[in-house]
mmCIF file of C-alpha atoms in Angstrom:
data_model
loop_
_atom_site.group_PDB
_atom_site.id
_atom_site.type_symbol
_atom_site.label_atom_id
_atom_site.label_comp_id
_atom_site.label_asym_id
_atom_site.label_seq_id
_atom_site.Cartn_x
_atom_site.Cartn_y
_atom_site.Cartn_z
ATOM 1 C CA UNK R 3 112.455 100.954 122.447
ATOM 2 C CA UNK R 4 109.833 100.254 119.778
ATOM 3 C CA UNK R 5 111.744 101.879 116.915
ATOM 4 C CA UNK R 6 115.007 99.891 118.241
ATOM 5 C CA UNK R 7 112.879 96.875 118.476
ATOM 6 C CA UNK R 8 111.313 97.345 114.842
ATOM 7 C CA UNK R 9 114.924 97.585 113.055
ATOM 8 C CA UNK R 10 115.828 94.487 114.625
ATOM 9 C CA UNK R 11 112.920 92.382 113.671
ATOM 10 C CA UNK R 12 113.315 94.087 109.678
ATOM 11 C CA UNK R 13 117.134 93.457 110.163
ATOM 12 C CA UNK R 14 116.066 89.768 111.406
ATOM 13 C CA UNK R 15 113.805 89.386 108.297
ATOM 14 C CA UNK R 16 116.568 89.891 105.710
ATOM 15 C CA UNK R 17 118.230 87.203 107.223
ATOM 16 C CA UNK R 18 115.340 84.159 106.456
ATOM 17 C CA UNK R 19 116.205 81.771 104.181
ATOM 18 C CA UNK R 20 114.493 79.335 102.432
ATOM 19 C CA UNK R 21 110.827 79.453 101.118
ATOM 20 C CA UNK R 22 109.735 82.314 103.953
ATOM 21 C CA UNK R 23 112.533 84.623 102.796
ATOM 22 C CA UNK R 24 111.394 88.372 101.940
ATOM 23 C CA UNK R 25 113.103 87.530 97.955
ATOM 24 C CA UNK R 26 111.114 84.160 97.338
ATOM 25 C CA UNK R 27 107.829 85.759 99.131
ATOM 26 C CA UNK R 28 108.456 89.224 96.611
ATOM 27 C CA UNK R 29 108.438 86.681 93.966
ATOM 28 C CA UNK R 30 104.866 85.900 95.094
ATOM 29 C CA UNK R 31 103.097 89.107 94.548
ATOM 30 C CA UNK R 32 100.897 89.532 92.232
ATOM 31 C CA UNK R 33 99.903 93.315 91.877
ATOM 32 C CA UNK R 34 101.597 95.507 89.553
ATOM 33 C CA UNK R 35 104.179 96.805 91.752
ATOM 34 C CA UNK R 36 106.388 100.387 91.933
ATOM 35 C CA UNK R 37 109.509 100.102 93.502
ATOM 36 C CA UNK R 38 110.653 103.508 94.673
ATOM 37 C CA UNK R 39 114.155 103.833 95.639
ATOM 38 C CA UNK R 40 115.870 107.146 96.220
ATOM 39 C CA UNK R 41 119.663 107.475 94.835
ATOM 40 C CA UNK R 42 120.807 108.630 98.397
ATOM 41 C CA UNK R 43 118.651 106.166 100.741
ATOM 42 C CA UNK R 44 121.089 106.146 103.820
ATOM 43 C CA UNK R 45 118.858 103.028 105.305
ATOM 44 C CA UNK R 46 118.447 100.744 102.787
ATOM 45 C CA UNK R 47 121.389 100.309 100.151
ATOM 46 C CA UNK R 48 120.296 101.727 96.818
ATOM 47 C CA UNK R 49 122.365 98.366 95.665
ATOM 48 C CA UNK R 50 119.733 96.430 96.620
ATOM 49 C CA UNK R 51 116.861 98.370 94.409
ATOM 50 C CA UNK R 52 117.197 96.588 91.639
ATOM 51 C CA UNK R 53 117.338 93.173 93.252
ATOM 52 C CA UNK R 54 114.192 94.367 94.943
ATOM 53 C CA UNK R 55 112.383 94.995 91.307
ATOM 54 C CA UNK R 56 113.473 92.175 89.823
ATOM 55 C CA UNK R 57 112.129 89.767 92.283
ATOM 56 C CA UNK R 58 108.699 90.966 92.262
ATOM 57 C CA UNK R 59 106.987 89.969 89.085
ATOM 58 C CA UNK R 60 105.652 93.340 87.044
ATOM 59 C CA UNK R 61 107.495 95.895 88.799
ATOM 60 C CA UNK R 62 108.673 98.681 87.452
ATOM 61 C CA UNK R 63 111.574 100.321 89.505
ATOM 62 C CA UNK R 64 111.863 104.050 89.761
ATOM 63 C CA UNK R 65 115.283 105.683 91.537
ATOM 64 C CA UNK R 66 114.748 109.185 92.527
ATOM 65 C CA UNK R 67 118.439 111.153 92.128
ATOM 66 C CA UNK R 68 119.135 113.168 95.073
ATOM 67 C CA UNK R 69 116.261 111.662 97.607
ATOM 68 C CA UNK R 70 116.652 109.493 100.683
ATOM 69 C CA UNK R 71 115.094 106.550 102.038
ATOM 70 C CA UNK R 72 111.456 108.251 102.480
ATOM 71 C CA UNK R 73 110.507 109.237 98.522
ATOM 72 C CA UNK R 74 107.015 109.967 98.814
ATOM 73 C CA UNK R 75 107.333 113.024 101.266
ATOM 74 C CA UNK R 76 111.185 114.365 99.558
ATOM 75 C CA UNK R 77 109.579 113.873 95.820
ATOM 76 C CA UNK R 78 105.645 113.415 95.999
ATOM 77 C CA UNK R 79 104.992 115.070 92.629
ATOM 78 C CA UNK R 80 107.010 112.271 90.662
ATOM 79 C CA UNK R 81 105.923 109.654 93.036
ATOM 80 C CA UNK R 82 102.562 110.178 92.536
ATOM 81 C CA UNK R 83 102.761 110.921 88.732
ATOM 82 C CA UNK R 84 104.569 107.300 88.835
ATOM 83 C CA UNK R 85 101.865 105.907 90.928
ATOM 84 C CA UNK R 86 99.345 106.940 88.383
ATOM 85 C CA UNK R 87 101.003 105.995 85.327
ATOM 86 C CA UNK R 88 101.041 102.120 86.888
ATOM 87 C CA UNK R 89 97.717 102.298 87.727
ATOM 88 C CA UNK R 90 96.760 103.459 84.212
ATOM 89 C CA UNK R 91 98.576 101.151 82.327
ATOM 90 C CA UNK R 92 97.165 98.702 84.511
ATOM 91 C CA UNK R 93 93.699 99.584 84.969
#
């Protein structure tokens, strides 16, 4: 019931329009952001990862070939190695 409960409220959310939709609050963010997208998400449209990156001010995007929708536990090495090199070239 909670899972079922938790897809509907993020299927709700990409729904909101207006100033409290998720694309005009991304466009809010100020932290140097990673977007991680695997190639074969089965969740959430790999379509949509470069939407996602370019709505969030200083992202970088990074799409993982042959990984799902969970990235950092089916490819934690380059993850993390991305992870770092943000934080370096940030810090």
């Amino acid at each position: 019931d909670a899972f079922t409960a938790a897809l509907r409220g993020l299927a709700r959310s990409y729904l909101v329009l207006g100033p409290r939709s998720l694309w005009k609050q991304a466009g809010l963010v100020r932290a140097p952001t990673l977007v991680v997208w695997g190639s074969e998400d089965q969740l959430v449209p790999v379509e949509l990862a470069g939407r996602t990156a370019a709505s969030v001010p200083d992202s970088r995007l990074l799409v993982l070939p042959n990984v799902g929708h969970v990235a950092q536990l089916e490819a934690p090495e380059i993850t993390a190695r991305a992870t770092l090199a943000l934080i370096e070239d940030h810090g």
